[in-house]
Amino acid sequence: MDLFGDGSPRPAARTNPARPLADRLRPKSLNEVVGQDAALDAQGPLGRMLAAGRLASLLLWGPPGCGKTTLARLLAKAAGRPLIALSAVMSGVADLRRAFDEARRLAGGGAAPVLFIDEIHRYNRAQQDGLLHEVEAGVVTLVGATTENPSFALNPALVSRCRVVVLERLDGAALAGLLERAEAELGRPLPLDPAARARLADLADGDGRHLLNMVETLADLPSDPPLDVDALARLLQRRLPVYDRAQEAHYNLISALHKSVRGSDPDAALYWLCRMLKGGEDPRFLARRLVRMAVEDVGLAAPDELPRALAAAETFERLGSPEGELALAQCAVALALAPKSNAVYTAYKAAMTGAEASGSLPPPLHVRNAPTRLMKGMGYGRGYAYDHDAPDRFSGQDYFPEGMDRPRYYAPTGEGAEAALKARLAHLERLRRERAS
């Protein structure tokens, strides 16, 4: 347990060169926080809360390096509350009990302390439930930090008792400001040409902590000659993309891939496919989703795309990685460029609704098989018209349950190969009306 009586950083001098640069540049007030104006300005959730002189229980949700821990400590300081800090990775139920005991002791002198729990999604459900009573009783004001979507990673009961504040990855302007602060702390500019300076921000990928770690790597280099992009790349490695195959990023990126294909954008489809592959996604999952796209969004407008998607999945199984990924990329581009129709998908959902609503209505007698004399005597199969013997090989008989109004589920779009199906369906409807009369 880490206790700061007033929520402030440790008293070590900011310019102590032995401390990591990220710690030396940790903001001392909310005015120094960069990149989170939407949450902190006068109309933002935190700005309004502080202006009203209160601090409610919060869940700070944002990517690594966006300032969640710093913000939690500064909020406690701005509210004049003691801060008790825990890490869900390193603590358990016993630590929570000690924190609550300490909170009760501190609360005797005034407002309830702020209990900050970093990586709160790491607590299991029982540990999360253990927070509820103390939060409701006002023993602590909870501020939890998480990189995972609270809707998936936290108990609904806990989420309902907290205000969720979404923090953004640091944009280019925020990273540029952070870089200027780092250079002021170091007392000199980094040896980078303009292109390498811009590339350094790209390498940080929105993570301020990672940016400052890279600055420390460059801090001891001579001022001349300045590094270009290639020299910078030899010194540094790009931060691995934020991607969790079981959490928020997984669902967001597959949604982006699916919608890019649906939107007929092959370049965006390739980009999101590669983002997922670079993040470590199982190519077999992507192959299954491509098959789903061929069925759901391309459909009968380009019926050959379903065999293509199945062939891409099989090709990956035959070739493995990395060669097999090319088949998935080829499939994604083809699906994006194919004519689109969700007519069968829409018809399927409507037919499922109709099947549920109609209950157990039996088929009409004329379409039932009659393998026994009894069944023939009951009228099974009587009056059935064999369509191959009818003009145009179409009898026009009604195959829905007796007394049920004929629904219309499938409505072809006229895109691609479905145009011929649309014309065929219209022709059959004319014949059905003629033969019914």
Short mmCIF file of C-alpha atoms in Angstrom, two decimals:
data_model
loop_
_atom_site.label_atom_id
_atom_site.label_comp_id
_atom_site.label_asym_id
_atom_site.label_seq_id
_atom_site.Cartn_x
_atom_site.Cartn_y
_atom_site.Cartn_z
CA MET A 1 0.00 0.00 0.00
CA ASP A 2 1.29 3.43 -1.02
CA LEU A 3 -0.02 6.30 1.10
CA PHE A 4 0.37 9.97 0.21
CA GLY A 5 -1.14 12.16 2.88
CA ASP A 6 -2.28 14.93 0.50
CA GLY A 7 -2.25 13.08 -2.82
CA SER A 8 0.96 14.79 -3.94
CA PRO A 9 4.07 13.18 -5.50
CA ARG A 10 7.00 12.24 -3.29
CA PRO A 11 9.07 15.22 -2.22
CA ALA A 12 12.22 14.33 -4.19
CA ALA A 13 13.58 17.22 -6.27
CA ARG A 14 12.18 17.32 -9.76
CA THR A 15 15.59 17.87 -11.31
CA ASN A 16 17.28 14.90 -9.64
CA PRO A 17 18.91 13.22 -12.67
CA ALA A 18 18.87 9.82 -10.95
CA ARG A 19 15.08 9.67 -11.25
CA PRO A 20 13.54 8.47 -14.52
CA LEU A 21 12.59 11.30 -16.84
CA ALA A 22 8.93 10.27 -16.81
CA ASP A 23 8.89 10.63 -13.02
CA ARG A 24 10.76 13.94 -13.07
CA LEU A 25 8.23 15.38 -15.52
CA ARG A 26 5.16 14.06 -13.75
CA PRO A 27 2.73 17.02 -13.58
CA LYS A 28 2.38 18.70 -10.19
CA SER A 29 -0.97 20.30 -10.98
CA LEU A 30 -3.91 19.65 -13.27
CA ASN A 31 -2.84 22.61 -15.42
CA GLU A 32 0.29 20.69 -16.42
CA VAL A 33 -1.64 17.62 -17.68
CA VAL A 34 -1.48 17.37 -21.48
CA GLY A 35 -3.78 15.68 -23.95
CA GLN A 36 -6.89 15.37 -21.74
CA ASP A 37 -8.62 18.70 -22.32
CA ALA A 38 -11.93 17.02 -23.13
CA ALA A 39 -12.10 15.61 -19.61
CA LEU A 40 -10.55 18.53 -17.72
CA ASP A 41 -11.90 21.68 -19.36
CA ALA A 42 -14.79 23.61 -17.86
CA GLN A 43 -17.39 21.57 -19.75
CA GLY A 44 -15.66 18.22 -19.24
CA PRO A 45 -16.75 15.69 -16.61
CA LEU A 46 -13.75 16.28 -14.34
CA GLY A 47 -13.76 20.03 -14.82
CA ARG A 48 -17.42 20.30 -13.83
CA MET A 49 -16.89 18.01 -10.85
CA LEU A 50 -13.98 20.03 -9.48
CA ALA A 51 -15.75 23.34 -10.13
CA ALA A 52 -18.62 22.07 -7.99
CA GLY A 53 -16.19 21.25 -5.20
CA ARG A 54 -16.87 17.53 -5.14
CA LEU A 55 -15.17 14.35 -6.25
CA ALA A 56 -17.30 11.29 -7.02
CA SER A 57 -16.08 7.74 -7.52
CA LEU A 58 -14.49 7.42 -10.95
CA LEU A 59 -13.22 4.87 -13.43
CA LEU A 60 -10.47 6.36 -15.61
CA TRP A 61 -10.45 4.34 -18.83
CA GLY A 62 -7.69 4.95 -21.34
CA PRO A 63 -4.67 3.45 -23.14
CA PRO A 64 -1.24 3.04 -21.53
CA GLY A 65 0.75 6.22 -21.04
CA CYS A 66 -2.17 8.67 -21.22
CA GLY A 67 -1.77 9.86 -17.61
CA LYS A 68 -4.35 7.88 -15.62
CA THR A 69 -2.20 7.44 -12.49
CA THR A 70 -0.99 11.03 -12.50
CA LEU A 71 -4.52 12.32 -13.00
CA ALA A 72 -5.85 10.27 -10.09
CA ARG A 73 -3.24 11.70 -7.71
CA LEU A 74 -3.80 15.25 -8.89
CA LEU A 75 -7.57 14.93 -8.52
CA ALA A 76 -7.13 13.86 -4.92
CA LYS A 77 -4.78 16.77 -4.34
CA ALA A 78 -7.17 19.27 -5.98
CA ALA A 79 -10.03 17.97 -3.84
CA GLY A 80 -7.92 18.18 -0.68
CA ARG A 81 -8.30 14.47 0.05
CA PRO A 82 -5.75 11.98 1.40
CA LEU A 83 -4.80 9.36 -1.17
CA ILE A 84 -4.39 5.63 -0.64
CA ALA A 85 -2.90 3.94 -3.71
CA LEU A 86 -2.99 0.24 -4.58
CA SER A 87 -2.09 -1.79 -7.63
CA ALA A 88 -4.53 -4.57 -8.47
CA VAL A 89 -1.60 -6.56 -9.87
CA MET A 90 0.23 -6.58 -6.52
CA SER A 91 -2.60 -6.54 -3.97
CA GLY A 92 -5.44 -8.75 -2.76
CA VAL A 93 -8.31 -8.88 -0.29
CA ALA A 94 -6.04 -8.44 2.74
CA ASP A 95 -4.55 -5.28 1.23
CA LEU A 96 -8.05 -3.93 0.59
CA ARG A 97 -8.99 -4.54 4.23
CA ARG A 98 -5.91 -2.65 5.42
CA ALA A 99 -6.72 0.17 3.00
CA PHE A 100 -10.26 0.43 4.34
CA ASP A 101 -9.01 0.44 7.93
CA GLU A 102 -6.60 3.23 7.05
CA ALA A 103 -9.40 5.10 5.25
CA ARG A 104 -11.61 4.97 8.34
CA ARG A 105 -8.76 6.33 10.46
CA LEU A 106 -8.12 9.18 8.02
CA ALA A 107 -11.83 9.92 7.57
CA GLY A 108 -12.04 10.79 11.26
CA GLY A 109 -10.26 14.03 10.48
CA GLY A 110 -12.46 15.15 7.58
CA ALA A 111 -13.44 14.06 4.05
CA ALA A 112 -13.28 10.46 2.91
CA PRO A 113 -9.89 9.52 1.43
CA VAL A 114 -9.47 8.70 -2.24
CA LEU A 115 -8.68 5.02 -2.84
CA PHE A 116 -6.80 4.79 -6.14
CA ILE A 117 -6.57 1.30 -7.66
CA ASP A 118 -4.36 0.98 -10.71
CA GLU A 119 -5.23 -1.74 -13.23
CA ILE A 120 -8.49 -2.30 -11.37
CA HIS A 121 -9.67 -4.75 -14.03
CA ARG A 122 -7.07 -7.18 -12.69
CA TYR A 123 -9.18 -7.75 -9.58
CA ASN A 124 -11.44 -10.79 -9.80
CA ARG A 125 -15.19 -10.50 -9.32
CA ALA A 126 -15.05 -11.25 -5.60
CA GLN A 127 -12.42 -8.56 -5.04
CA GLN A 128 -14.45 -6.07 -7.07
CA ASP A 129 -17.56 -6.91 -5.08
CA GLY A 130 -15.56 -6.28 -1.91
CA LEU A 131 -15.28 -2.61 -2.92
CA LEU A 132 -19.03 -2.02 -3.20
CA HIS A 133 -19.97 -1.69 0.48
CA GLU A 134 -17.15 0.70 1.35
CA VAL A 135 -17.84 2.88 -1.70
CA GLU A 136 -21.58 3.01 -0.95
CA ALA A 137 -20.94 3.73 2.73
CA GLY A 138 -18.70 6.66 1.83
CA VAL A 139 -15.66 5.19 3.55
CA VAL A 140 -13.63 5.90 0.40
CA THR A 141 -14.03 7.70 -2.90
CA LEU A 142 -12.89 5.14 -5.45
CA VAL A 143 -10.77 6.14 -8.44
CA GLY A 144 -9.92 3.13 -10.58
CA ALA A 145 -7.63 3.13 -13.62
CA THR A 146 -8.07 0.60 -16.40
CA THR A 147 -6.90 0.04 -19.95
CA GLU A 148 -9.84 -2.29 -20.60
CA ASN A 149 -13.43 -1.44 -21.46
CA PRO A 150 -15.27 -1.31 -18.11
CA SER A 151 -18.36 -2.81 -19.76
CA PHE A 152 -16.43 -6.05 -20.30
CA ALA A 153 -13.73 -6.04 -17.62
CA LEU A 154 -15.57 -4.86 -14.50
CA ASN A 155 -18.65 -5.98 -12.59
CA PRO A 156 -21.78 -4.08 -13.68
CA ALA A 157 -22.54 -3.32 -10.02
CA LEU A 158 -19.20 -1.56 -9.61
CA VAL A 159 -19.50 0.31 -12.91
CA SER A 160 -22.96 1.56 -11.94
CA ARG A 161 -21.54 3.18 -8.79
CA CYS A 162 -18.81 5.09 -10.63
CA ARG A 163 -18.56 7.77 -13.27
CA VAL A 164 -16.64 6.41 -16.28
CA VAL A 165 -14.24 9.01 -17.70
CA VAL A 166 -12.69 8.16 -21.07
CA LEU A 167 -9.12 9.37 -21.50
CA GLU A 168 -7.60 9.64 -24.96
CA ARG A 169 -4.26 8.51 -26.32
CA LEU A 170 -1.95 11.52 -26.56
CA ASP A 171 -2.23 13.24 -29.93
CA GLY A 172 0.58 14.89 -31.88
CA ALA A 173 0.21 18.25 -30.17
CA ALA A 174 0.30 16.70 -26.69
CA LEU A 175 3.36 14.60 -27.55
CA ALA A 176 5.10 17.65 -29.03
CA GLY A 177 4.45 19.60 -25.83
CA LEU A 178 5.75 16.72 -23.74
CA LEU A 179 8.88 16.54 -25.88
CA GLU A 180 9.52 20.27 -25.34
CA ARG A 181 9.19 19.80 -21.57
CA ALA A 182 11.67 16.92 -21.72
CA GLU A 183 14.19 19.04 -23.62
CA ALA A 184 13.78 21.86 -21.09
CA GLU A 185 14.42 19.38 -18.28
CA LEU A 186 17.51 18.04 -20.07
CA GLY A 187 18.74 21.57 -20.79
CA ARG A 188 19.23 21.05 -24.53
CA PRO A 189 17.33 19.97 -27.64
CA LEU A 190 17.54 16.40 -28.84
CA PRO A 191 19.85 15.78 -31.82
CA LEU A 192 17.04 15.17 -34.35
CA ASP A 193 16.30 16.66 -37.74
CA PRO A 194 12.64 17.74 -38.28
CA ALA A 195 11.63 14.48 -39.95
CA ALA A 196 13.18 12.38 -37.18
CA ARG A 197 11.51 14.56 -34.57
CA ALA A 198 8.12 13.88 -36.15
CA ARG A 199 8.97 10.20 -36.42
CA LEU A 200 9.79 10.05 -32.70
CA ALA A 201 6.22 11.08 -31.92
CA ASP A 202 4.93 8.44 -34.33
CA LEU A 203 6.99 5.78 -32.59
CA ALA A 204 5.43 6.70 -29.26
CA ASP A 205 2.00 5.70 -30.64
CA GLY A 206 0.13 7.98 -28.24
CA ASP A 207 1.99 6.77 -25.12
CA GLY A 208 3.63 9.63 -23.23
CA ARG A 209 5.60 7.33 -20.95
CA HIS A 210 7.09 5.51 -23.93
CA LEU A 211 8.00 8.84 -25.54
CA LEU A 212 9.94 9.93 -22.45
CA ASN A 213 11.68 6.56 -22.23
CA MET A 214 12.86 7.01 -25.82
CA VAL A 215 13.99 10.56 -25.01
CA GLU A 216 16.19 9.15 -22.24
CA THR A 217 17.75 6.79 -24.76
CA LEU A 218 18.62 9.76 -26.98
CA ALA A 219 19.61 12.18 -24.22
CA ASP A 220 23.30 11.26 -24.08
CA LEU A 221 23.92 11.46 -27.83
CA PRO A 222 26.16 14.26 -29.14
CA SER A 223 24.38 17.32 -30.49
CA ASP A 224 25.98 16.96 -33.91
CA PRO A 225 25.27 15.47 -36.36
CA PRO A 226 21.46 15.37 -35.92
CA LEU A 227 19.81 12.01 -36.49
CA ASP A 228 17.66 11.44 -39.55
CA VAL A 229 14.76 8.98 -39.71
CA ASP A 230 16.93 6.00 -40.67
CA ALA A 231 19.45 6.65 -37.91
CA LEU A 232 16.62 7.03 -35.41
CA ALA A 233 15.13 3.70 -36.50
CA ARG A 234 18.44 1.96 -35.85
CA LEU A 235 18.48 3.29 -32.29
CA LEU A 236 14.84 2.78 -31.33
CA GLN A 237 12.13 0.25 -31.79
CA ARG A 238 8.54 1.15 -32.45
CA ARG A 239 6.20 0.57 -29.52
CA LEU A 240 4.16 -2.59 -30.03
CA PRO A 241 0.59 -1.78 -31.01
CA VAL A 242 -1.98 -1.83 -28.21
CA TYR A 243 -3.99 -4.96 -28.94
CA ASP A 244 -5.59 -7.54 -26.69
CA ARG A 245 -7.12 -10.51 -28.48
CA ALA A 246 -9.68 -11.01 -25.72
CA GLN A 247 -10.72 -7.44 -24.96
CA GLU A 248 -11.78 -4.09 -26.40
CA ALA A 249 -9.20 -3.73 -29.18
CA HIS A 250 -10.13 -7.12 -30.60
CA TYR A 251 -13.78 -6.17 -31.02
CA ASN A 252 -13.07 -2.65 -32.24
CA LEU A 253 -10.63 -3.74 -34.93
CA ILE A 254 -12.67 -6.63 -36.28
CA SER A 255 -15.62 -4.26 -36.47
CA ALA A 256 -13.47 -1.81 -38.43
CA LEU A 257 -12.37 -4.58 -40.82
CA HIS A 258 -15.92 -5.83 -41.35
CA LYS A 259 -17.31 -2.35 -41.96
CA SER A 260 -14.45 -1.49 -44.35
CA VAL A 261 -15.32 -4.54 -46.46
CA ARG A 262 -19.02 -3.68 -46.30
CA GLY A 263 -18.16 -0.12 -47.32
CA SER A 264 -16.24 -1.36 -50.40
CA ASP A 265 -12.92 0.15 -49.24
CA PRO A 266 -10.15 -2.35 -50.06
CA ASP A 267 -7.37 -0.13 -48.67
CA ALA A 268 -9.04 0.26 -45.28
CA ALA A 269 -9.85 -3.46 -45.25
CA LEU A 270 -6.19 -4.31 -45.82
CA TYR A 271 -5.08 -1.83 -43.16
CA TRP A 272 -7.31 -3.29 -40.44
CA LEU A 273 -6.49 -6.85 -41.47
CA CYS A 274 -2.78 -6.08 -41.10
CA ARG A 275 -3.31 -4.22 -37.83
CA MET A 276 -4.89 -7.34 -36.36
CA LEU A 277 -2.22 -9.64 -37.76
CA LYS A 278 0.55 -7.40 -36.39
CA GLY A 279 -1.22 -7.43 -33.02
CA GLY A 280 -1.03 -11.22 -32.88
CA GLU A 281 -4.59 -12.10 -33.88
CA ASP A 282 -5.19 -15.72 -34.88
CA PRO A 283 -5.40 -15.75 -38.71
CA ARG A 284 -8.00 -18.54 -38.45
CA PHE A 285 -10.33 -16.15 -36.66
CA LEU A 286 -9.87 -13.63 -39.46
CA ALA A 287 -10.52 -16.35 -42.05
CA ARG A 288 -13.81 -17.24 -40.34
CA ARG A 289 -14.86 -13.61 -40.30
CA LEU A 290 -14.08 -13.21 -44.00
CA VAL A 291 -16.39 -16.16 -44.69
CA ARG A 292 -19.04 -14.43 -42.61
CA MET A 293 -18.62 -11.22 -44.64
CA ALA A 294 -19.03 -13.15 -47.89
CA VAL A 295 -22.34 -14.53 -46.64
CA GLU A 296 -23.69 -11.50 -44.81
CA ASP A 297 -22.62 -8.55 -46.94
CA VAL A 298 -21.82 -9.86 -50.42
CA GLY A 299 -24.41 -12.60 -50.56
CA LEU A 300 -26.01 -13.49 -53.87
CA ALA A 301 -24.79 -10.28 -55.52
CA ALA A 302 -21.52 -12.17 -56.05
CA PRO A 303 -22.10 -15.81 -55.04
CA ASP A 304 -18.60 -16.84 -56.11
CA GLU A 305 -17.13 -14.85 -53.19
CA LEU A 306 -18.24 -17.43 -50.62
CA PRO A 307 -16.18 -20.21 -52.28
CA ARG A 308 -13.33 -17.70 -52.56
CA ALA A 309 -13.47 -17.01 -48.80
CA LEU A 310 -13.59 -20.73 -48.01
CA ALA A 311 -10.64 -21.29 -50.35
CA ALA A 312 -8.68 -18.53 -48.59
CA ALA A 313 -9.30 -20.21 -45.23
CA GLU A 314 -8.19 -23.57 -46.64
CA THR A 315 -5.15 -21.98 -48.26
CA PHE A 316 -4.03 -20.64 -44.92
CA GLU A 317 -4.43 -24.09 -43.38
CA ARG A 318 -2.30 -25.59 -46.18
CA LEU A 319 0.44 -22.93 -46.22
CA GLY A 320 0.47 -21.73 -42.64
CA SER A 321 2.09 -18.47 -41.60
CA PRO A 322 3.42 -16.19 -43.04
CA GLU A 323 2.60 -17.28 -46.61
CA GLY A 324 -1.04 -18.08 -45.87
CA GLU A 325 -1.85 -14.53 -44.75
CA LEU A 326 -1.56 -13.40 -48.38
CA ALA A 327 -4.62 -15.49 -49.23
CA LEU A 328 -6.55 -13.69 -46.50
CA ALA A 329 -5.41 -10.32 -47.84
CA GLN A 330 -6.47 -11.29 -51.37
CA CYS A 331 -9.85 -12.37 -50.08
CA ALA A 332 -10.36 -9.15 -48.10
CA VAL A 333 -9.65 -7.03 -51.18
CA ALA A 334 -11.95 -9.14 -53.37
CA LEU A 335 -14.79 -8.97 -50.85
CA ALA A 336 -14.38 -5.21 -50.52
CA LEU A 337 -14.59 -4.74 -54.30
CA ALA A 338 -17.45 -7.20 -54.84
CA PRO A 339 -21.07 -6.06 -55.37
CA LYS A 340 -22.89 -5.99 -52.05
CA SER A 341 -26.23 -7.43 -50.98
CA ASN A 342 -27.54 -8.26 -47.54
CA ALA A 343 -30.90 -9.29 -48.99
CA VAL A 344 -30.58 -12.96 -47.95
CA TYR A 345 -29.29 -11.93 -44.50
CA THR A 346 -32.27 -9.61 -44.06
CA ALA A 347 -34.65 -12.25 -45.41
CA TYR A 348 -33.24 -14.86 -43.03
CA LYS A 349 -33.82 -12.65 -39.99
CA ALA A 350 -37.35 -11.81 -41.14
CA ALA A 351 -38.13 -15.49 -41.80
CA MET A 352 -36.84 -16.42 -38.33
CA THR A 353 -39.19 -13.83 -36.84
CA GLY A 354 -42.04 -15.19 -38.95
CA ALA A 355 -41.29 -18.78 -37.98
CA GLU A 356 -41.36 -17.83 -34.30
CA ALA A 357 -44.59 -15.87 -34.64
CA SER A 358 -46.47 -18.58 -36.56
CA GLY A 359 -45.88 -21.19 -33.88
CA SER A 360 -46.61 -24.77 -34.97
CA LEU A 361 -48.72 -24.24 -38.08
CA PRO A 362 -48.50 -27.46 -40.15
CA PRO A 363 -47.60 -27.57 -43.84
CA PRO A 364 -50.56 -27.70 -46.24
CA LEU A 365 -51.80 -31.21 -47.02
CA HIS A 366 -50.77 -31.14 -50.67
CA VAL A 367 -47.02 -30.86 -49.83
CA ARG A 368 -46.98 -33.65 -47.24
CA ASN A 369 -45.58 -37.06 -48.12
CA ALA A 370 -48.04 -39.97 -48.02
CA PRO A 371 -46.03 -43.18 -47.54
CA THR A 372 -49.00 -45.13 -46.03
CA ARG A 373 -52.61 -45.84 -47.07
CA LEU A 374 -53.87 -44.12 -43.93
CA MET A 375 -52.01 -40.93 -44.76
CA LYS A 376 -53.27 -40.98 -48.34
CA GLY A 377 -56.79 -41.39 -47.01
CA MET A 378 -56.30 -38.34 -44.86
CA GLY A 379 -55.48 -36.29 -47.94
CA TYR A 380 -51.71 -36.15 -47.62
CA GLY A 381 -50.24 -35.24 -51.00
CA ARG A 382 -53.63 -34.77 -52.67
CA GLY A 383 -53.59 -32.04 -55.29
CA TYR A 384 -49.82 -31.62 -55.37
CA ALA A 385 -48.64 -30.28 -58.72
CA TYR A 386 -45.27 -31.64 -59.85
CA ASP A 387 -43.43 -28.53 -61.00
CA HIS A 388 -41.31 -30.32 -63.59
CA ASP A 389 -44.52 -31.22 -65.42
CA ALA A 390 -45.94 -27.67 -65.25
CA PRO A 391 -45.46 -24.98 -67.94
CA ASP A 392 -42.18 -23.17 -67.34
CA ARG A 393 -41.51 -25.86 -64.69
CA PHE A 394 -43.49 -23.70 -62.28
CA SER A 395 -46.85 -24.65 -60.83
CA GLY A 396 -47.38 -21.54 -58.70
CA GLN A 397 -48.76 -23.54 -55.78
CA ASP A 398 -48.76 -22.12 -52.25
CA TYR A 399 -46.33 -23.88 -49.91
CA PHE A 400 -47.06 -21.84 -46.75
CA PRO A 401 -49.39 -23.11 -44.00
CA GLU A 402 -53.09 -22.87 -44.77
CA GLY A 403 -54.61 -19.61 -43.62
CA MET A 404 -51.25 -17.82 -43.43
CA ASP A 405 -50.87 -14.73 -45.57
CA ARG A 406 -48.03 -15.14 -48.02
CA PRO A 407 -45.06 -13.09 -46.69
CA ARG A 408 -42.27 -11.55 -48.73
CA TYR A 409 -38.87 -12.13 -47.13
CA TYR A 410 -36.33 -12.08 -49.95
CA ALA A 411 -36.08 -8.82 -51.88
CA PRO A 412 -33.09 -8.88 -54.27
CA THR A 413 -31.16 -5.64 -54.53
CA GLY A 414 -30.33 -5.76 -58.23
CA GLU A 415 -26.58 -5.56 -57.48
CA GLY A 416 -24.26 -7.82 -59.46
CA ALA A 417 -25.56 -11.33 -60.05
CA GLU A 418 -28.59 -10.54 -57.93
CA ALA A 419 -29.99 -8.42 -60.77
CA ALA A 420 -30.80 -11.63 -62.66
CA LEU A 421 -32.37 -13.10 -59.52
CA LYS A 422 -34.51 -10.00 -59.14
CA ALA A 423 -35.78 -10.37 -62.69
CA ARG A 424 -36.38 -14.09 -62.18
CA LEU A 425 -38.34 -13.46 -58.99
CA ALA A 426 -40.51 -10.84 -60.69
CA HIS A 427 -41.24 -13.30 -63.54
CA LEU A 428 -42.25 -16.04 -61.09
CA GLU A 429 -44.54 -13.66 -59.22
CA ARG A 430 -46.34 -12.80 -62.45
CA LEU A 431 -46.78 -16.49 -63.24
CA ARG A 432 -48.03 -17.18 -59.71
CA ARG A 433 -50.68 -14.48 -60.01
CA GLU A 434 -51.80 -15.74 -63.43
CA ARG A 435 -52.11 -19.35 -62.29
CA ALA A 436 -53.82 -18.42 -59.06
CA SER A 437 -56.52 -16.65 -61.08
#
